[in-house]
Short mmCIF file of C-alpha atoms in Angstrom, two decimals:
data_model
loop_
_atom_site.label_atom_id
_atom_site.label_comp_id
_atom_site.label_asym_id
_atom_site.label_seq_id
_atom_site.Cartn_x
_atom_site.Cartn_y
_atom_site.Cartn_z
CA MET A 16 102.06 73.80 99.68
CA SER A 17 98.97 75.44 101.09
CA LEU A 18 95.65 75.56 99.21
CA ILE A 19 96.26 79.11 98.02
CA GLN A 20 99.83 78.30 96.97
CA GLU A 21 98.57 75.28 95.02
CA PHE A 22 96.03 77.47 93.26
CA TYR A 23 98.67 79.92 92.01
CA ALA A 24 101.27 77.24 91.14
CA GLY A 25 102.05 77.29 87.43
CA GLU A 26 99.54 80.05 86.67
CA SER A 27 100.39 83.07 84.55
CA ILE A 28 99.07 86.35 85.94
CA LEU A 29 98.40 89.74 84.38
CA ILE A 30 98.66 92.72 86.74
CA THR A 31 97.67 96.23 85.72
CA GLY A 32 98.93 99.07 87.88
CA GLY A 33 101.93 96.93 88.76
CA THR A 34 104.16 99.98 89.20
CA GLY A 35 101.76 101.54 91.73
CA PHE A 36 101.69 101.19 95.52
CA ILE A 37 99.43 98.12 95.67
CA GLY A 38 100.88 96.65 92.48
CA LYS A 39 104.43 96.59 93.83
CA ILE A 40 103.44 94.90 97.08
CA LEU A 41 101.20 92.41 95.28
CA THR A 42 103.97 91.46 92.86
CA ALA A 43 106.50 91.06 95.68
CA LYS A 44 104.06 88.92 97.69
CA LEU A 45 103.31 86.60 94.78
CA LEU A 46 107.01 86.11 94.07
CA ARG A 47 107.85 85.49 97.74
CA SER A 48 104.97 83.29 98.86
CA CYS A 49 104.08 81.51 95.61
CA ARG A 50 107.49 80.40 94.34
CA ASN A 51 106.00 77.91 91.86
CA ILE A 52 104.06 80.59 90.06
CA GLY A 53 104.21 80.83 86.27
CA THR A 54 104.88 84.19 84.63
CA ILE A 55 103.74 87.53 85.99
CA TYR A 56 102.94 90.00 83.23
CA LEU A 57 103.03 93.64 84.30
CA LEU A 58 101.25 96.10 82.03
CA VAL A 59 103.35 99.27 81.87
CA ARG A 60 102.73 102.45 79.92
CA PRO A 61 105.21 103.09 77.10
CA LYS A 62 107.92 105.55 78.06
CA LYS A 63 110.20 107.29 75.61
CA GLY A 64 113.69 105.84 75.57
CA LYS A 65 112.86 102.79 77.73
CA THR A 66 111.59 99.35 76.82
CA PRO A 67 108.94 97.74 79.07
CA GLN A 68 111.53 95.32 80.43
CA GLU A 69 113.91 98.17 81.28
CA ARG A 70 111.09 99.84 83.21
CA ILE A 71 110.49 96.57 85.08
CA GLU A 72 114.19 96.30 85.93
CA ALA A 73 114.11 99.86 87.28
CA LEU A 74 111.00 98.96 89.29
CA PHE A 75 112.82 96.08 90.96
CA GLU A 76 115.46 98.44 92.32
CA ASN A 77 112.80 99.70 94.73
CA SER A 78 113.38 98.86 98.40
CA VAL A 79 110.13 96.88 98.55
CA PHE A 80 111.94 94.13 96.63
CA ASP A 81 115.07 94.07 98.85
CA VAL A 82 113.94 91.09 100.93
CA LEU A 83 112.91 89.15 97.84
CA ARG A 84 116.22 89.96 96.14
CA ALA A 85 118.11 88.55 99.14
CA GLU A 86 115.99 85.40 99.27
CA CYS A 87 115.74 84.75 95.53
CA PRO A 88 118.22 86.74 93.40
CA GLN A 89 116.74 85.40 90.14
CA PHE A 90 113.15 86.44 90.90
CA ALA A 91 113.04 88.87 87.96
CA ASN A 92 113.09 85.94 85.53
CA ASN A 93 109.43 85.31 86.37
CA VAL A 94 108.30 88.82 85.45
CA VAL A 95 107.69 90.19 81.96
CA GLY A 96 106.80 93.77 81.12
CA LEU A 97 104.17 94.42 78.47
CA ALA A 98 103.82 97.84 76.85
CA GLY A 99 100.20 98.89 77.08
CA ASP A 100 97.62 101.22 78.56
CA VAL A 101 94.28 100.41 80.20
CA GLU A 102 92.75 103.46 78.50
CA SER A 103 93.19 101.84 75.09
CA SER A 104 91.06 99.08 73.60
CA GLU A 105 92.72 95.66 73.91
CA LEU A 106 94.90 97.40 76.53
CA GLY A 107 97.00 98.93 73.76
CA LEU A 108 98.94 95.68 73.42
CA SER A 109 100.87 94.77 70.31
CA ALA A 110 99.46 91.86 68.29
CA ALA A 111 102.18 89.54 69.61
CA ASP A 112 101.72 90.57 73.25
CA ARG A 113 97.94 90.31 72.98
CA GLN A 114 98.23 86.77 71.65
CA ARG A 115 100.63 85.91 74.45
CA VAL A 116 98.14 87.15 77.05
CA ILE A 117 95.27 85.25 75.41
CA ASN A 118 97.25 82.01 75.28
CA GLU A 119 98.90 82.10 78.70
CA VAL A 120 97.15 84.35 81.24
CA SER A 121 94.64 82.68 83.56
CA ILE A 122 94.43 85.21 86.43
CA ILE A 123 94.01 88.99 86.20
CA PHE A 124 94.43 91.60 88.94
CA HIS A 125 93.23 94.99 87.77
CA ALA A 126 94.88 97.54 90.07
CA ALA A 127 95.43 100.39 87.60
CA ALA A 128 93.48 103.50 88.52
CA SER A 129 93.57 107.25 88.72
CA VAL A 130 93.40 107.78 92.49
CA ARG A 131 93.44 111.58 92.43
CA PHE A 132 90.23 112.87 93.98
CA ASP A 133 90.35 115.98 91.81
CA GLU A 134 91.18 114.20 88.55
CA GLU A 135 89.71 115.78 85.41
CA PHE A 136 86.37 114.07 84.67
CA ASN A 137 87.14 112.70 81.21
CA LYS A 138 90.50 111.35 82.37
CA ALA A 139 88.94 109.63 85.39
CA VAL A 140 86.33 107.98 83.16
CA SER A 141 88.97 106.89 80.67
CA VAL A 142 91.16 105.22 83.30
CA ASN A 143 88.75 104.02 85.98
CA VAL A 144 85.72 103.08 83.88
CA ASN A 145 86.99 102.25 80.40
CA GLY A 146 89.99 100.49 81.90
CA VAL A 147 87.65 97.99 83.58
CA LYS A 148 85.73 97.42 80.34
CA HIS A 149 88.95 96.76 78.44
CA ILE A 150 90.08 94.27 81.10
CA ILE A 151 86.79 92.37 80.85
CA ASP A 152 87.09 92.29 77.05
CA ILE A 153 90.61 90.85 77.16
CA ALA A 154 89.58 88.33 79.84
CA LYS A 155 86.81 87.03 77.57
CA SER A 156 89.47 86.21 74.98
CA CYS A 157 91.82 84.38 77.38
CA LYS A 158 91.75 80.66 76.63
CA ASN A 159 92.51 79.51 80.18
CA PHE A 160 90.86 82.30 82.17
CA LYS A 161 90.16 81.33 85.79
CA VAL A 162 89.50 84.55 87.68
CA GLY A 163 89.75 88.31 87.53
CA VAL A 164 89.63 90.77 90.42
CA CYS A 165 88.95 94.47 89.96
CA ILE A 166 90.23 96.62 92.81
CA SER A 167 87.69 99.30 93.65
CA THR A 168 87.33 101.28 96.89
CA ALA A 169 85.12 100.93 99.96
CA PHE A 170 84.07 104.54 99.30
CA SER A 171 82.69 103.93 95.80
CA ASN A 172 79.21 104.33 97.30
CA CYS A 173 80.10 107.00 99.84
CA VAL A 174 76.75 108.70 99.25
CA ARG A 175 75.25 105.87 101.34
CA GLU A 176 75.61 105.52 105.12
CA ARG A 177 75.58 101.72 105.13
CA ILE A 178 77.69 99.86 102.58
CA ASP A 179 77.13 96.13 102.17
CA GLU A 180 79.07 93.63 100.08
CA LEU A 181 76.94 94.04 97.00
CA ILE A 182 76.94 96.07 93.81
CA TYR A 183 74.61 99.04 94.01
CA ALA A 184 72.85 100.55 91.03
CA SER A 185 75.37 102.43 88.91
CA PRO A 186 74.85 106.22 88.86
CA ILE A 187 75.17 106.07 85.07
CA SER A 188 75.86 103.33 82.53
CA TRP A 189 79.16 102.77 80.75
CA GLU A 190 77.62 103.73 77.40
CA ASP A 191 76.00 106.92 78.70
CA VAL A 192 79.04 108.23 80.55
CA ASN A 193 81.16 107.74 77.43
CA GLN A 194 78.62 109.63 75.35
CA LEU A 195 78.82 112.50 77.82
CA THR A 196 82.62 112.55 77.75
CA GLU A 197 82.51 112.63 73.95
CA ILE A 198 80.22 115.66 74.11
CA ALA A 199 82.67 117.36 76.47
CA GLU A 200 85.59 116.52 74.17
CA ARG A 201 83.89 117.89 71.07
CA SER A 202 82.71 121.06 72.77
CA ASN A 203 85.05 124.00 72.97
CA TRP A 204 84.32 124.62 76.65
CA THR A 205 86.41 126.52 79.14
CA GLU A 206 87.81 124.66 82.14
CA SER A 207 85.20 126.29 84.36
CA VAL A 208 82.33 125.04 82.18
CA ARG A 209 83.86 121.55 82.08
CA GLN A 210 83.99 121.45 85.88
CA LYS A 211 80.38 122.58 86.19
CA PHE A 212 79.39 119.93 83.64
CA ALA A 213 81.18 117.22 85.64
CA THR A 214 79.67 118.42 88.93
CA ALA A 215 76.18 118.28 87.44
CA ILE A 216 76.75 114.70 86.26
CA MET A 217 78.21 113.51 89.59
CA GLY A 218 75.36 114.81 91.70
CA GLU A 219 75.88 113.67 95.32
CA TRP A 220 79.30 112.12 94.75
CA PRO A 221 82.08 114.31 96.20
CA ASN A 222 84.75 113.67 93.56
CA THR A 223 85.52 112.02 90.23
CA TYR A 224 87.41 109.15 91.88
CA THR A 225 84.53 107.68 93.89
CA PHE A 226 82.02 108.47 91.14
CA THR A 227 83.95 106.65 88.41
CA LYS A 228 84.66 103.72 90.73
CA ALA A 229 80.90 103.34 91.27
CA ILE A 230 80.38 103.30 87.49
CA ALA A 231 83.24 100.79 87.11
CA GLU A 232 81.52 98.41 89.54
CA GLY A 233 78.33 98.69 87.52
CA THR A 234 80.33 97.93 84.38
CA VAL A 235 81.67 94.72 85.95
CA ALA A 236 78.15 93.74 87.02
CA GLU A 237 76.83 94.26 83.50
CA TYR A 238 79.61 92.88 81.33
CA ALA A 239 81.19 90.21 83.56
CA LYS A 240 78.12 88.79 85.30
CA ASP A 241 78.64 85.33 83.77
CA MET A 242 82.40 85.34 84.33
CA PRO A 243 84.52 84.48 87.41
CA PHE A 244 85.10 88.12 88.34
CA ALA A 245 85.12 89.72 91.80
CA ILE A 246 85.19 93.28 93.08
CA PHE A 247 87.59 93.99 95.92
CA ARG A 248 86.94 97.13 97.98
CA PRO A 249 89.69 98.19 100.39
CA SER A 250 89.14 101.25 102.57
CA ILE A 251 92.03 103.67 103.25
CA VAL A 252 95.18 101.76 102.30
CA VAL A 253 98.18 102.70 104.42
CA ALA A 254 101.80 101.57 104.84
CA THR A 255 102.62 97.89 105.26
CA ASN A 256 102.36 96.22 108.65
CA LYS A 257 104.96 93.45 108.27
CA GLU A 258 105.67 92.41 104.68
CA PRO A 259 107.96 92.70 102.91
CA VAL A 260 109.25 95.61 105.00
CA PRO A 261 107.37 97.07 108.01
CA GLY A 262 106.06 100.57 107.32
CA TRP A 263 106.93 100.58 103.63
CA VAL A 264 105.21 103.34 101.66
CA ASP A 265 106.05 105.17 98.45
CA ASN A 266 103.51 107.98 98.19
CA MET A 267 102.31 111.15 99.90
CA ILE A 268 98.68 110.53 99.00
CA GLY A 269 95.98 111.01 101.65
CA ILE A 270 96.85 109.82 105.16
CA HIS A 271 100.56 109.53 104.37
CA GLY A 272 100.83 113.15 103.26
CA ILE A 273 98.77 114.35 106.22
CA LEU A 274 100.94 112.50 108.75
CA ALA A 275 104.13 113.68 107.07
CA GLY A 276 102.87 117.28 107.17
CA MET A 277 101.91 116.98 110.83
CA GLY A 278 105.20 115.31 111.71
CA ILE A 279 107.34 118.13 110.33
CA GLY A 280 105.09 120.84 111.78
CA VAL A 281 103.66 122.13 108.51
CA ILE A 282 100.06 121.09 109.15
CA ARG A 283 98.82 122.83 112.32
CA THR A 284 95.06 122.30 112.14
CA MET A 285 92.54 120.10 110.33
CA GLN A 286 88.79 119.86 110.01
CA VAL A 287 88.13 116.39 111.42
CA ASP A 288 85.41 114.72 113.47
CA GLY A 289 87.63 113.27 116.17
CA ASP A 290 84.96 110.81 117.31
CA ALA A 291 84.34 109.43 113.81
CA VAL A 292 85.93 106.14 112.77
CA VAL A 293 88.80 106.31 110.30
CA ASP A 294 88.86 103.03 108.38
CA LEU A 295 92.48 102.05 107.77
CA VAL A 296 93.93 98.83 106.30
CA PRO A 297 97.69 98.08 105.95
CA ALA A 298 98.78 97.48 102.36
CA ASP A 299 100.36 94.05 102.89
CA MET A 300 97.17 92.75 104.52
CA VAL A 301 95.21 94.21 101.60
CA CYS A 302 97.29 92.16 99.15
CA ASN A 303 96.93 89.00 101.24
CA ALA A 304 93.15 89.42 101.25
CA LEU A 305 93.23 90.15 97.52
CA LEU A 306 95.04 86.89 96.78
CA ALA A 307 92.64 84.93 98.98
CA CYS A 308 89.67 86.63 97.34
CA ALA A 309 90.84 85.53 93.87
CA TRP A 310 91.35 81.97 95.12
CA GLU A 311 87.84 81.78 96.60
CA THR A 312 86.18 83.31 93.54
CA ALA A 313 87.93 80.86 91.21
CA THR A 314 87.29 77.76 93.33
CA THR A 315 83.66 78.48 94.20
CA ASP A 316 80.85 77.43 91.88
CA LYS A 317 79.45 80.53 90.20
CA ARG A 318 75.96 79.41 91.18
CA HIS A 319 76.81 80.11 94.84
CA PHE A 320 77.08 83.83 94.02
CA GLU A 321 73.87 85.73 93.33
CA ASP A 322 75.87 88.40 91.50
CA VAL A 323 79.49 89.37 91.00
CA PRO A 324 80.96 88.78 94.50
CA VAL A 325 82.06 91.89 96.38
CA TYR A 326 84.63 91.90 99.18
CA ASN A 327 84.64 94.92 101.51
CA TYR A 328 88.11 94.85 103.02
CA VAL A 329 87.63 97.22 105.95
CA SER A 330 88.64 97.39 109.62
CA ARG A 331 85.66 99.06 111.28
CA PRO A 332 83.40 96.00 111.87
CA GLU A 333 86.06 94.10 113.83
CA ASN A 334 88.65 96.61 115.01
CA SER A 335 87.71 100.27 114.70
CA ILE A 336 89.79 103.33 115.56
CA THR A 337 88.66 106.96 115.75
CA TRP A 338 90.43 109.93 114.22
CA LYS A 339 91.21 111.26 117.70
CA ARG A 340 92.87 108.02 118.86
CA PHE A 341 94.66 107.66 115.54
CA TYR A 342 96.14 111.15 115.85
CA ASN A 343 97.06 110.71 119.53
CA LEU A 344 98.86 107.40 118.92
CA CYS A 345 100.81 108.81 115.98
CA THR A 346 101.71 111.97 117.91
CA ASP A 347 102.82 110.05 121.01
CA TYR A 348 105.28 108.06 118.93
CA SER A 349 106.50 111.08 116.97
CA TYR A 350 107.38 112.78 120.28
CA THR A 351 109.49 109.74 121.22
CA LYS A 352 111.10 109.58 117.79
CA PRO A 353 110.76 113.00 116.12
CA SER A 354 111.55 113.60 112.47
CA CYS A 355 114.89 115.05 111.40
CA SER A 356 112.98 117.05 108.78
CA ALA A 357 110.82 118.98 111.26
CA ILE A 358 110.59 122.74 110.74
CA TYR A 359 108.19 123.37 113.61
CA TYR A 360 106.85 121.60 116.69
CA ASN A 361 104.25 118.90 116.00
CA SER A 362 101.07 120.30 117.55
CA VAL A 363 97.80 119.98 115.62
CA THR A 364 94.35 121.21 116.56
CA LEU A 365 91.56 118.97 115.24
CA VAL A 366 88.19 120.70 114.93
CA LYS A 367 84.83 119.59 113.56
CA SER A 368 83.37 123.05 112.96
CA LYS A 369 84.10 124.49 109.52
CA LEU A 370 83.93 128.05 110.87
CA VAL A 371 86.45 127.34 113.63
CA PHE A 372 88.71 125.58 111.13
CA VAL A 373 88.64 128.56 108.74
CA ILE A 374 89.67 130.88 111.59
CA LEU A 375 92.45 128.57 112.79
CA ASP A 376 93.61 127.96 109.23
CA PHE A 377 93.99 131.72 108.78
CA PHE A 378 96.08 132.18 111.95
CA LEU A 379 98.03 128.90 111.97
CA HIS A 380 98.66 128.44 108.24
CA LEU A 381 98.14 131.56 106.13
CA ILE A 382 99.62 134.23 108.44
CA PRO A 383 102.80 132.22 109.28
CA ALA A 384 103.25 131.40 105.57
CA LEU A 385 103.06 135.07 104.56
CA LEU A 386 105.43 136.12 107.35
CA ILE A 387 108.00 133.43 106.52
CA ASP A 388 107.84 134.24 102.80
CA ALA A 389 108.33 137.94 103.58
CA LEU A 390 111.39 137.04 105.65
CA CYS A 391 112.70 134.86 102.80
CA ARG A 392 112.43 137.78 100.40
CA LEU A 393 114.33 140.02 102.80
CA ILE A 394 117.25 137.61 103.00
CA GLY A 395 117.21 136.86 99.27
CA LYS A 396 115.72 133.36 99.36
CA GLN A 397 112.90 131.95 97.28
CA PRO A 398 109.52 132.21 99.08
CA THR A 399 107.78 128.82 99.06
CA PHE A 400 105.48 128.59 102.08
CA HIS A 401 102.45 130.37 100.67
CA ARG A 402 102.57 128.11 97.63
CA LEU A 403 102.95 125.08 99.92
CA TYR A 404 99.90 126.05 101.95
CA LYS A 405 97.88 126.53 98.79
CA LYS A 406 98.59 122.87 98.00
CA ILE A 407 97.69 121.85 101.55
CA SER A 408 94.47 123.85 101.34
CA LYS A 409 93.62 122.11 98.07
CA MET A 410 94.23 118.73 99.72
CA PHE A 411 91.98 119.69 102.65
CA GLY A 412 89.28 120.55 100.14
CA VAL A 413 89.16 117.00 98.79
CA VAL A 414 89.69 114.99 102.00
CA THR A 415 87.42 116.89 104.42
CA PHE A 416 84.37 114.99 103.15
CA PHE A 417 85.97 111.76 104.41
CA CYS A 418 87.38 113.24 107.63
CA THR A 419 84.04 114.51 108.92
CA ARG A 420 81.88 111.45 108.20
CA GLU A 421 81.84 107.74 108.93
CA TRP A 422 80.26 104.77 107.21
CA ASP A 423 78.66 101.55 108.38
CA PHE A 424 80.69 99.05 106.36
CA ARG A 425 79.69 95.38 106.37
CA ASN A 426 82.27 92.70 105.57
CA HIS A 427 80.67 89.31 106.24
CA ARG A 428 82.13 87.79 103.07
CA VAL A 429 85.66 88.81 104.08
CA GLN A 430 85.15 87.42 107.59
CA ASN A 431 83.82 84.15 106.17
CA LEU A 432 86.78 83.95 103.80
CA TRP A 433 89.18 84.28 106.72
CA ALA A 434 87.31 81.59 108.66
CA ARG A 435 87.51 79.29 105.62
CA LEU A 436 91.32 79.39 105.38
CA ASP A 437 93.34 76.61 106.96
CA GLN A 438 96.04 77.43 109.48
CA LYS A 439 98.87 77.33 106.94
CA ASP A 440 97.20 79.87 104.66
CA LYS A 441 96.37 82.09 107.64
CA GLU A 442 100.08 82.17 108.47
CA LEU A 443 101.16 82.75 104.86
CA PHE A 444 98.45 85.27 103.95
CA PRO A 445 97.34 87.03 107.17
CA PHE A 446 94.64 89.63 106.62
CA SER A 447 92.33 89.58 109.64
CA THR A 448 92.16 93.13 111.00
CA LYS A 449 90.68 91.75 114.23
CA VAL A 450 94.14 90.97 115.61
CA LEU A 451 95.72 94.25 114.50
CA ASP A 452 97.24 96.17 117.43
CA TRP A 453 96.68 99.82 116.48
CA LYS A 454 99.16 101.12 119.05
CA GLU A 455 101.97 99.01 117.64
CA TYR A 456 100.91 99.60 114.06
CA MET A 457 100.95 103.39 114.46
CA LYS A 458 104.59 103.15 115.52
CA ILE A 459 105.28 101.20 112.33
CA LEU A 460 103.29 103.67 110.23
CA VAL A 461 105.00 106.80 111.57
CA ALA A 462 108.45 105.18 111.41
CA GLY A 463 107.78 104.12 107.82
CA ILE A 464 106.75 107.63 106.78
CA GLN A 465 109.87 109.06 108.40
CA LYS A 466 112.13 106.48 106.75
CA PHE A 467 110.67 106.07 103.27
CA LEU A 468 109.08 109.47 102.63
CA LEU A 469 110.97 111.97 104.78
CA LYS A 470 114.24 110.01 104.35
CA ASP A 471 115.16 110.23 108.05
CA LYS A 472 118.09 108.12 109.24
CA ASP A 473 118.35 106.30 112.57
CA GLU A 474 121.82 107.71 113.23
CA ASP A 475 120.37 111.24 113.19
CA LEU A 476 117.88 110.55 115.99
CA GLY A 477 119.98 112.39 118.59
CA LYS A 478 120.05 115.54 116.46
CA ALA A 479 116.33 115.15 115.77
CA ARG A 480 115.56 115.09 119.50
CA GLN A 481 117.67 118.20 120.10
CA ARG A 482 115.87 119.93 117.25
CA HIS A 483 112.53 118.77 118.66
CA PHE A 484 113.32 120.35 122.05
CA ILE A 485 114.36 123.65 120.45
CA LEU A 486 111.18 123.71 118.36
CA TYR A 487 109.15 122.99 121.49
CA VAL A 488 110.71 126.00 123.26
CA ILE A 489 109.98 128.17 120.22
CA HIS A 490 106.42 126.84 120.14
CA ILE A 491 105.85 127.76 123.81
CA ALA A 492 107.38 131.20 123.24
CA VAL A 493 105.14 131.85 120.23
CA ARG A 494 102.06 130.80 122.19
CA LEU A 495 103.00 133.11 125.08
CA ILE A 496 103.57 136.01 122.71
CA PHE A 497 100.24 135.36 121.00
CA VAL A 498 98.33 135.09 124.30
CA THR A 499 100.01 138.27 125.56
CA PHE A 500 99.07 140.06 122.35
CA VAL A 501 95.43 138.95 122.62
CA ILE A 502 95.27 140.08 126.27
CA TRP A 503 96.81 143.44 125.37
CA ILE A 504 94.36 143.98 122.50
CA THR A 505 91.45 143.01 124.75
CA TRP A 506 92.63 145.43 127.45
CA LYS A 507 93.05 148.25 124.95
CA VAL A 508 89.56 147.68 123.58
CA THR A 509 87.91 147.48 127.00
CA CYS A 510 89.68 148.61 130.16
CA GLY A 511 92.41 150.67 128.57
CA ARG A 512 90.11 152.87 126.46
CA THR A 513 90.58 156.67 126.90
CA PHE A 514 87.63 159.06 127.00
CA PRO A 515 87.36 162.60 125.55
CA ALA A 516 87.75 165.50 128.01
CA ARG A 517 84.91 167.82 129.06
CA VAL A 518 85.13 171.55 128.60
CA ASP A 519 86.06 171.94 132.27
CA GLY A 520 89.04 169.60 131.80
CA THR A 521 87.56 166.51 133.50
CA ARG A 522 86.95 163.27 131.58
CA TYR A 523 83.73 161.41 130.93
CA GLU A 524 83.27 158.31 133.08
#
């Protein structure tokens, strides 16, 4: 066994957010690469009509566990579901389950979070801030506690240009933010007043997600400073690179939804700084780094850390890619292997100017949506495009902040961690972004979105290419019609203008 495998051998682990994107991959990785592990406890929210274990069994039907199921059919025996909720004190565990956690759990991965940028303020505080406090409280009670890792985000301090591997001053304390949420709960405010209240509290922060993550980090620094806890900050987490399945993804959040929309021709323009760096990290590499981070935190004397150790898991310092190159690589591959779900040709105009974007958004999104919906009404079908573009517009509203800026991330601790691993652990838990081939990865990413989100099938590729050609012809025809229309309007306004006649019958020049 490698050093990391030896560390996890026989240990019982508690994972919150185990049914989420990162949680699924982390669970699968532990079960595949650390076969001598003890019990993995997954905290799952109670659901009417289903026991926690039934929810876990349903979780294991997901395709991310297919490889593991083939290699080790009995893997589920190592996983136990616990009914609970990070929003509740003591995680909402029953007395028996709480005692089981206290007696057995030695490692905690806190991955549960509300990742919606536009989450309601009180809800974001309850999940992202109070959840961390409840995890720390339960960890203090664990008899054999070795390490806990709280997953944050590299953008928790997005109000800064340079982000080092350290905990910055919290924008507000855990006690104070809870007092404010209590005031909001007791007050009979309208939704509009609540939003203004939240905006006033957040100040420079662009959304409740990054703001509450910053507070959560401050909570760890204050309440877990004498404990073996670490903060792990991944940047934009995208589909897997290799494990357990290349390109695996299960959500339309952020980049995945944008690429899916572009691939099927729904998204036609975006406000993006093409020269800015987009910091992407594949999900399987994120989990490998996460496991290594926990190992290092647990096996390093606390005195070596000045504060709670922070790991910025980002790609920019060693292997950056710009938005323009990212889009071009994805588009090049999508032309070779177009989606079967496409409704229009994949052609997107990236612009930095907000004014230009608003104009293009009007002509490329709103007008086509209204025309298509009008046609749908004429033929007796349900109009859906205007509603769809309202959702897309809402998404643009929350992601534009991150598409038009870039940050100077530092990740010396992550680089040193990679250098510290022996060759066996580097092969078992690869996470160095330095060796990532973006051209090859973008093929994997686009193919994964087509397969797992758009549900495209390889046998339909021939039909997809025929459809792609037809949509291309339509696209060229539409452009020609539009250009002709603009030229005609311009001519009518200038050269083709008629002048009133004089009394003698001649016209004014």
